[in-house]
CSV table of C-alpha atoms in Angstrom, one decimal:
chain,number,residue,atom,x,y,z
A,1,UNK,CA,24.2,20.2,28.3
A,2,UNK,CA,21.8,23.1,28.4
A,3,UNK,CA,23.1,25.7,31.1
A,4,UNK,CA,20.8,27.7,33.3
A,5,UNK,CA,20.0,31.2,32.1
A,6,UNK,CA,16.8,33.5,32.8
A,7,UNK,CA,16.1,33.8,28.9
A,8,UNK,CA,17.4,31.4,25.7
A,9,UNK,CA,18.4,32.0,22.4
A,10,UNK,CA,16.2,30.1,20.1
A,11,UNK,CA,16.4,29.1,16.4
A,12,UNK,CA,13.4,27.8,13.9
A,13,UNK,CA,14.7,26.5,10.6
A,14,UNK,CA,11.8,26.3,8.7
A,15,UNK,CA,10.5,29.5,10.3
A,16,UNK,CA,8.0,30.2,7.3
A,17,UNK,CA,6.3,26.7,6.9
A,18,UNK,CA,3.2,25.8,8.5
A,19,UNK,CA,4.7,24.3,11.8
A,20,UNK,CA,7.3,27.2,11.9
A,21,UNK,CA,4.3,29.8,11.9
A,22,UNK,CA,2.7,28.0,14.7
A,23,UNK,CA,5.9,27.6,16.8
A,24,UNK,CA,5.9,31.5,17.0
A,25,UNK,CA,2.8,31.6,18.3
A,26,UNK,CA,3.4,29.4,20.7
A,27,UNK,CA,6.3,31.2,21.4
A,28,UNK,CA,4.6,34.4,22.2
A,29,UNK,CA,1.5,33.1,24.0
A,30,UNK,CA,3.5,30.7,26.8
A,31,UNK,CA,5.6,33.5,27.1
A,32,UNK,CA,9.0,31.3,26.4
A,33,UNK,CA,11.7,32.9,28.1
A,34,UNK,CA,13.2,34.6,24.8
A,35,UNK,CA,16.7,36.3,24.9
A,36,UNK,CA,17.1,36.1,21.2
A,37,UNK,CA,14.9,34.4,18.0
A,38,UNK,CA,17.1,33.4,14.6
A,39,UNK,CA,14.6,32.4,11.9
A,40,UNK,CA,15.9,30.1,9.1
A,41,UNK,CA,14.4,29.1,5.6
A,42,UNK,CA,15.0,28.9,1.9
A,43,UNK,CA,15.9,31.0,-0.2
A,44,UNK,CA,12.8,32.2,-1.6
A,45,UNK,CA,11.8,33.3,2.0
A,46,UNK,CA,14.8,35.2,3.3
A,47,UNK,CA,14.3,38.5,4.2
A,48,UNK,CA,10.8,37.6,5.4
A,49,UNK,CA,9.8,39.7,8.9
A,50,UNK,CA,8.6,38.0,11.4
A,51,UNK,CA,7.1,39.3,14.8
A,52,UNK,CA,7.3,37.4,18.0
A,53,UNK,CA,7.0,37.8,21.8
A,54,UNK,CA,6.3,41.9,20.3
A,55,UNK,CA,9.2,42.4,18.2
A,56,UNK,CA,10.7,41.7,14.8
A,57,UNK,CA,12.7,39.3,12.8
A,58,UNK,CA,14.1,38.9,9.9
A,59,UNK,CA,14.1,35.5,8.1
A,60,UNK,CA,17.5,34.2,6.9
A,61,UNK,CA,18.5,32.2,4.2
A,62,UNK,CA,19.6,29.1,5.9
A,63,UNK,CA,23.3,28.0,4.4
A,64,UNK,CA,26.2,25.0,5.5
A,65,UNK,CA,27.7,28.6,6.4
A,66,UNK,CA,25.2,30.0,8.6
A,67,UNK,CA,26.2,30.1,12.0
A,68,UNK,CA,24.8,29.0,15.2
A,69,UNK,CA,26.8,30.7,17.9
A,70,UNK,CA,25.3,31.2,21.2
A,71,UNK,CA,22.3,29.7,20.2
A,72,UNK,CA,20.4,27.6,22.6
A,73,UNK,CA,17.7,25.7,21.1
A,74,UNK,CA,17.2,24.6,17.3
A,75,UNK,CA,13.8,23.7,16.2
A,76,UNK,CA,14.0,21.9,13.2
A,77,UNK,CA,10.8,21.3,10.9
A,78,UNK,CA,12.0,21.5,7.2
A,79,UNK,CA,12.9,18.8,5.3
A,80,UNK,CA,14.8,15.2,6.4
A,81,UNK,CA,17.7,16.0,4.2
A,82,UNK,CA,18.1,19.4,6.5
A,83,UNK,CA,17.5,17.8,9.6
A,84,UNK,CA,20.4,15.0,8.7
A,85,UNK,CA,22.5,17.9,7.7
A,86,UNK,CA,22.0,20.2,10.8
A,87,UNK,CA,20.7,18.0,13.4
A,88,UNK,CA,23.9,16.2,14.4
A,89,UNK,CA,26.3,19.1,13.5
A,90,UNK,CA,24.4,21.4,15.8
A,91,UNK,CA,23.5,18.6,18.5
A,92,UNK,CA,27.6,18.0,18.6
A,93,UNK,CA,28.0,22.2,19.0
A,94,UNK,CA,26.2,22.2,22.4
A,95,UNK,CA,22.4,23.2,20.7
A,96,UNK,CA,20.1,21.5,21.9
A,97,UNK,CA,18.0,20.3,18.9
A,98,UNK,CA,14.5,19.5,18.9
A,99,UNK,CA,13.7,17.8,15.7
A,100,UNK,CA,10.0,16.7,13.8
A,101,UNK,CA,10.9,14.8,11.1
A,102,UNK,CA,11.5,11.4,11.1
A,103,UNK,CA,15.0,11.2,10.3
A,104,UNK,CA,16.2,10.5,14.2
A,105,UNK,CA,12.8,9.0,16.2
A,106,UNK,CA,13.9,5.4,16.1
A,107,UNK,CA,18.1,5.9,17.0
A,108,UNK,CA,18.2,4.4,20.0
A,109,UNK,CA,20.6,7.2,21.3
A,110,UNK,CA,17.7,9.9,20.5
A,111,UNK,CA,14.6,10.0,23.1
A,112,UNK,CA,11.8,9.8,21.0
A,113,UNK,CA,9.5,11.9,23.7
A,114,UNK,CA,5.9,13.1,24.3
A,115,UNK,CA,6.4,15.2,27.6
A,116,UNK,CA,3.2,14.0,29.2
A,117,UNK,CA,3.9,10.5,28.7
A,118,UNK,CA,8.0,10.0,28.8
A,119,UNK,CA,9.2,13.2,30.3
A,120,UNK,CA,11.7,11.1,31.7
A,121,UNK,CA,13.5,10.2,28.5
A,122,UNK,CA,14.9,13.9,28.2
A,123,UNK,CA,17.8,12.6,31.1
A,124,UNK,CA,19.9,11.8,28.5
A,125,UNK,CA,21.0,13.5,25.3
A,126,UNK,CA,23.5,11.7,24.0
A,127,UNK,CA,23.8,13.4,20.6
A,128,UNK,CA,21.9,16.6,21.6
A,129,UNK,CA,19.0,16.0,20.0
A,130,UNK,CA,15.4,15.1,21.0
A,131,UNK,CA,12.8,13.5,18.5
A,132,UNK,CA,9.0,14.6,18.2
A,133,UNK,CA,6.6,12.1,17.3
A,134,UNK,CA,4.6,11.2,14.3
A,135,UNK,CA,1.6,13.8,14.6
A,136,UNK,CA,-0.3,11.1,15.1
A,137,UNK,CA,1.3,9.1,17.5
A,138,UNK,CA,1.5,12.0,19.6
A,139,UNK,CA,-2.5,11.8,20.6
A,140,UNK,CA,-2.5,8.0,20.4
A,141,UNK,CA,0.4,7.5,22.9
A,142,UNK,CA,-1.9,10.6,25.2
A,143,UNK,CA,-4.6,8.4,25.1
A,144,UNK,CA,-2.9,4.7,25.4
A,145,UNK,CA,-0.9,5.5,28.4
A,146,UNK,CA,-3.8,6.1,31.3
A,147,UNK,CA,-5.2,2.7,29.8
A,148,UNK,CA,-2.0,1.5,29.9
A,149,UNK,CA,-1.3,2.0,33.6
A,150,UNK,CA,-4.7,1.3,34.7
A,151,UNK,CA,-5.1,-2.1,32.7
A,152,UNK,CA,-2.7,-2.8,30.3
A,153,UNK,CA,-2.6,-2.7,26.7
A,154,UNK,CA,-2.5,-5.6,24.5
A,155,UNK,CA,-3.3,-5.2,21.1
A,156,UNK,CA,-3.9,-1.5,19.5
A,157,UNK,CA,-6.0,-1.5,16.3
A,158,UNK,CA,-5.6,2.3,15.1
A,159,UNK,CA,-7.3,4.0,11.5
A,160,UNK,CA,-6.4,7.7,11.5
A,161,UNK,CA,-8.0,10.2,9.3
A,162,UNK,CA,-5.2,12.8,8.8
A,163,UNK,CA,-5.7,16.7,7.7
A,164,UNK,CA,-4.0,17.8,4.4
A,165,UNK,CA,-1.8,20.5,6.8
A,166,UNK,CA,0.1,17.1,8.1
A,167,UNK,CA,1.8,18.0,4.3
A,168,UNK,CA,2.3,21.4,4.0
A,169,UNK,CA,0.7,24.5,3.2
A,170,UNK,CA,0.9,23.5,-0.4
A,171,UNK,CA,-1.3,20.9,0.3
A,172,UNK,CA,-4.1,23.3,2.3
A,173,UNK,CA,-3.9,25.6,-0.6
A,174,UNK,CA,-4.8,22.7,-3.1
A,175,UNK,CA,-7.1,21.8,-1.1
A,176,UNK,CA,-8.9,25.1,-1.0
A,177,UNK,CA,-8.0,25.3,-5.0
A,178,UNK,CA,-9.6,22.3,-5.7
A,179,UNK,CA,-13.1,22.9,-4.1
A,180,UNK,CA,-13.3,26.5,-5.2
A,181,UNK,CA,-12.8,24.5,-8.8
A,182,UNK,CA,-15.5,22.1,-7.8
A,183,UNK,CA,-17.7,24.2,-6.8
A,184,UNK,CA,-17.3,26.8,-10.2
A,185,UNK,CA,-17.3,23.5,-12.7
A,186,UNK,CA,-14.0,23.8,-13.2
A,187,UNK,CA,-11.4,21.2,-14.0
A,188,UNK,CA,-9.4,20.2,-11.3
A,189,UNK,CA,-5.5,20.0,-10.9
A,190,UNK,CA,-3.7,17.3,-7.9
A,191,UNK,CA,-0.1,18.3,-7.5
A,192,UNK,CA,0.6,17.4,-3.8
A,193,UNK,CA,-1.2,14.6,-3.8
A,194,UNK,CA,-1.4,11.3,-6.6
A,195,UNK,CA,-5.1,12.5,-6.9
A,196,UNK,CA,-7.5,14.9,-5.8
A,197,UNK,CA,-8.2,15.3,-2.3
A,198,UNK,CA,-11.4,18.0,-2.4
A,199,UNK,CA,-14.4,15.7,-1.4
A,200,UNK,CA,-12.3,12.2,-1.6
A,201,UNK,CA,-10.3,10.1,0.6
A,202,UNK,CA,-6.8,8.9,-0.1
A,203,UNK,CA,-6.1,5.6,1.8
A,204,UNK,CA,-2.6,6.3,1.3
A,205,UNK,CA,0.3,8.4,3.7
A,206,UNK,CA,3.9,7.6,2.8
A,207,UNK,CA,5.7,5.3,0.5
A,208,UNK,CA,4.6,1.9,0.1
A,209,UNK,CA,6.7,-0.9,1.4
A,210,UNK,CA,6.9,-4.7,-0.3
A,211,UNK,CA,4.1,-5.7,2.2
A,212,UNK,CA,1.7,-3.2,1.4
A,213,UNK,CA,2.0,-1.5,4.3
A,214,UNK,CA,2.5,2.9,4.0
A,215,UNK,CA,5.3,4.5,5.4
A,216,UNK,CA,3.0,6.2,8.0
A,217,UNK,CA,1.7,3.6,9.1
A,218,UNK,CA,5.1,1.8,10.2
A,219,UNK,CA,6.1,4.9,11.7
A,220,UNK,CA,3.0,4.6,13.8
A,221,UNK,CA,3.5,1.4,15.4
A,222,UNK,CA,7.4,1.7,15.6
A,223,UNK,CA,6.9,5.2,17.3
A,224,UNK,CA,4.1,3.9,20.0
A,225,UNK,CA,6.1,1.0,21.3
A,226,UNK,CA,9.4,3.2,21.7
A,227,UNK,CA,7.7,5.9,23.4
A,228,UNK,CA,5.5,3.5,26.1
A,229,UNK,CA,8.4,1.2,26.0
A,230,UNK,CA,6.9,-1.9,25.3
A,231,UNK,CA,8.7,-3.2,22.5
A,232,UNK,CA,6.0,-6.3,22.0
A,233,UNK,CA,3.1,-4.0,21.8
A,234,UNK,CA,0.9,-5.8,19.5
A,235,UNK,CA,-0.1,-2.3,17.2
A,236,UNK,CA,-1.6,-2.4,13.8
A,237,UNK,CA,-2.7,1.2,11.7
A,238,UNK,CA,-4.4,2.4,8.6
A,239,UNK,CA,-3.8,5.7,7.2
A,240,UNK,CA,-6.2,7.9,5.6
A,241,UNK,CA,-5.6,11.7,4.1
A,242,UNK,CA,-9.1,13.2,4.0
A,243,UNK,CA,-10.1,16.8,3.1
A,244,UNK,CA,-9.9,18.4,6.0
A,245,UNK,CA,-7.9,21.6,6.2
A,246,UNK,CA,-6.1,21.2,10.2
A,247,UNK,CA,-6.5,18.0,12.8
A,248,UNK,CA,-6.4,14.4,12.6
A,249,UNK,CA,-8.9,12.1,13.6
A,250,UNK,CA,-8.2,8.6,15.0
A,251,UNK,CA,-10.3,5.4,15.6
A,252,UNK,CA,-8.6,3.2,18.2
A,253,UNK,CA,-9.7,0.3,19.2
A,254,UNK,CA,-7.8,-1.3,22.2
A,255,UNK,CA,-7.6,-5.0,23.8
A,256,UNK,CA,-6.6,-4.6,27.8
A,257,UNK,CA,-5.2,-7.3,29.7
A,258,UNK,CA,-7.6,-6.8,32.2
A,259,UNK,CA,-11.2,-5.5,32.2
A,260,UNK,CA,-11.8,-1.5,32.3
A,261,UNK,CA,-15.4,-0.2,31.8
A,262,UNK,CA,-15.9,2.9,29.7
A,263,UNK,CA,-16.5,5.4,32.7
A,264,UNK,CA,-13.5,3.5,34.5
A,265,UNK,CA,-11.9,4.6,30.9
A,266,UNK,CA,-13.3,8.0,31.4
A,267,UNK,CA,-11.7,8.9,34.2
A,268,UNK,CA,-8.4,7.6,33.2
A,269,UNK,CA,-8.0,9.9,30.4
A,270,UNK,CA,-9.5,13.1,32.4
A,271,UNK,CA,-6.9,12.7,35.1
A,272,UNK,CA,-4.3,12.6,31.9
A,273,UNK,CA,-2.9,16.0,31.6
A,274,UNK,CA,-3.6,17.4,27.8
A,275,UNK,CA,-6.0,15.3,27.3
A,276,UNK,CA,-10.1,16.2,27.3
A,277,UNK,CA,-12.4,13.7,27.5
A,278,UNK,CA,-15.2,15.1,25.1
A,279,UNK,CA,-18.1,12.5,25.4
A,280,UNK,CA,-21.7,13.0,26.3
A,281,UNK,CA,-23.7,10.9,23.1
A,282,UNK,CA,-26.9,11.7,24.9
A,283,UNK,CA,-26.4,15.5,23.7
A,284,UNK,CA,-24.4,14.5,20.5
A,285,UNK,CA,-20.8,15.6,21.9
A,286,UNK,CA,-17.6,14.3,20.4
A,287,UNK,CA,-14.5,15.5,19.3
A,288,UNK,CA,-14.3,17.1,15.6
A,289,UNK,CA,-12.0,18.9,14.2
A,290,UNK,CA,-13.5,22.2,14.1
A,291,UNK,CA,-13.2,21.5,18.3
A,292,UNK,CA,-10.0,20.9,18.6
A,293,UNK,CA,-8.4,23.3,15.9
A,294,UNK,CA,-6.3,25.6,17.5
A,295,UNK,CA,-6.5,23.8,20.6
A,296,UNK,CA,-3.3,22.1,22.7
A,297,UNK,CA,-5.4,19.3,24.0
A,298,UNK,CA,-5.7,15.8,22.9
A,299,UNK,CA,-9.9,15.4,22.7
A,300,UNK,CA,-11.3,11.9,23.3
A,301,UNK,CA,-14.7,10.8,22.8
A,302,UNK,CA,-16.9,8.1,21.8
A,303,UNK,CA,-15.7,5.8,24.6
A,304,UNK,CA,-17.1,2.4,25.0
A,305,UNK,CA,-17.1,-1.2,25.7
A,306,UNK,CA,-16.2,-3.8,22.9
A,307,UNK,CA,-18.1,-6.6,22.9
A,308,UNK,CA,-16.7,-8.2,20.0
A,309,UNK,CA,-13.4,-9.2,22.1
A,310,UNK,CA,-12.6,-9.8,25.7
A,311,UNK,CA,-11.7,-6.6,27.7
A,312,UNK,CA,-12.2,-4.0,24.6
A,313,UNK,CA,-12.4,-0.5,24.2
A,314,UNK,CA,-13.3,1.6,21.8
A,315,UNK,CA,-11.7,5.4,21.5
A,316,UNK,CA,-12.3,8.5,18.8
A,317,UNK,CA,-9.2,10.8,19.5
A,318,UNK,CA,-8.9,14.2,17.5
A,319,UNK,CA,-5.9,16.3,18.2
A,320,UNK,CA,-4.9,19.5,16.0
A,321,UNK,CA,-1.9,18.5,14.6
A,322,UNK,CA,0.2,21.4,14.0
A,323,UNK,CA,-0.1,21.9,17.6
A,324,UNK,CA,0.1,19.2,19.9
A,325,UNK,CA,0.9,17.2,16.8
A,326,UNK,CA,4.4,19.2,16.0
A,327,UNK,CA,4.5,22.6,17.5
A,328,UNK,CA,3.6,23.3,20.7
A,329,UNK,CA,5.3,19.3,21.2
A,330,UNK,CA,8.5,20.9,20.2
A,331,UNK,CA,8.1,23.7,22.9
A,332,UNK,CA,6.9,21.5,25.7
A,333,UNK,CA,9.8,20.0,25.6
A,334,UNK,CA,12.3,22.8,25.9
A,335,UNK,CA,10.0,24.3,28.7
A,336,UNK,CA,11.0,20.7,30.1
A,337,UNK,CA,14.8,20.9,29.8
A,338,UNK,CA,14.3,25.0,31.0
A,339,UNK,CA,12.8,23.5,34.1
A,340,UNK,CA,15.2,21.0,34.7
């Protein structure tokens, strides 16, 4: 589908939201072979410049009437209801669309892909368009898949401890509203979130289903199994929103079918490309969050041996999300289907 050309015309719709920012930058610093950048968003942000790659652009107002000619790539992180609109028409028009929301990840014509782990799923683009993962099945699947091919995972036991930028810069700037508020004796207002977020934990990402379990945490476990393909994969999550401003944390605990020490472990995950094993407890090191913002690589630390069940391992994964998580995801991709 994608035709061979020195430089590609790309368009972001969702230019000015958080991941849209970050694609840019990304953009600019692995020097994406840019012909041409068309930047898409509401209303309210049209006429917004942008700079990329050293030069200008202006920020349109994205309508059914906006057009897409000669446009190579679409990177779509807005809302569902405009990835359902525009992913299919401009996946039938010959764009290739790379696409973070949820709406396409589990249509079994879409790859659902994590270059370092399934690069081989971009063969085939049936509708045009590629999925990104959950941001945080992104990091999980990095740090499964070594594991996987060295001793096979059974059962994956997953708690993740998710940033407030995994909803929207709305929700960093309540966040940052909130504790100033705090912190002055002031009343405090939650309109992102059901409550307040500023020194509290919200066990609670997504819609509820009849079970009890959140939306997040279905995604999760649907996502893992597609992208490892292993439909049986025993997975199980908790999700968590904690006041954190950029990154998610994740406590995994894995059953193996066969037995894998931690510094067997270890140098799984080093040889796994984006991922940085991060663990030295002697001298305190682990991931955090303040490590791994800004970062592309998937940081795992606190390895060790469970000896609650046979052949266990325990994992703490932190991975900036608007990065790896969404973003530079997204880009990896493309750079994939540029390289053929």
């Amino acid at each position: 589908m994608l035709k061979k050309k020195s430089a590609y015309t790309v368009a972001i719709l969702g230019a000015t939201g958080a991941v849209g920012k970050e694609t840019l930058e990304i953009l600019e610093e692995r020097k994406f072979p840019l012909a041409s950048l068309r930047l898409f968003a509401s209303k309210r942000s049209a006429g917004e410049v942008m700079t990329c790659q050293g030069k200008e652009w202006t920020v349109e107002e994205l309508l059914p009437s906006s057009s897409f000619a000669g446009v190579d790539f679409a990177f779509i992180s807005a809302t569902d209801a405009i990835s359902k609109e525009y992913g299919p028409r401009l996946g039938a028009a010959g764009v290739v669309v790379i696409d973070d929301s949820a709406v396409f990840r589990m249509d079994a014509e879409v790859p659902l892909v994590v270059p370092e782990v399934n690069a081989a799923a971009l063969r085939s683009l049936p509708r045009g368009i590629v999925a990104i993962p959950n941001c945080t099945t992104t990091p999980l699947v990095m740090a499964l898949k070594p594991l996987h091919e060295a001793a096979g995972v059974k059962r994956v036991v997953v708690t993740t401890f998710q940033s407030v930028s995994g909803t929207g810069a709305a929700a960093m700037d309540e966040l940052l509203e909130q504790t100033r508020a705090l912190m002055a004796f002031r009343d405090v207002k939650a309109e992102v979130y059901p409550y307040q977020i500023a020194f509290n934990l919200l066990p609670h990402i997504g819609s509820f289903s009849e079970s009890g379990d959140c939306s997040e945490e279905v995604k999760i476990v649907r996502e893992t199994r597609k992208i490892l393909d292993a439909p049986k994969l025993r997975v199980t999550s908790t999700t968590v929103r904690v006041p954190v401003l950029r990154c998610h944390s994740e406590a995994i605990n894995v059953e193996l079918e066969k037995p894998l020490t931690a510094n067997e472990a270890r140098a799984a995950l080093a040889a796994m490309p984006g991922v940085l094993v991060y663990d030295d407890p002697v001298k305190k090191l682990y991931p955090m969050p303040l490590d791994a913002t800004g970062k592309d690589e998937v940081y795992v630390g606190r390895i060790r041996e469970d000896e609650s069940i046979t052949n266990g391992l325990n994992l703490w994964v932190v991975s900036d999300n608007l990065r790896k998580g969404a973003a530079l995801n997204a880009i990896q991709i493309a750079e994939c289907l540029v390289q053929g």
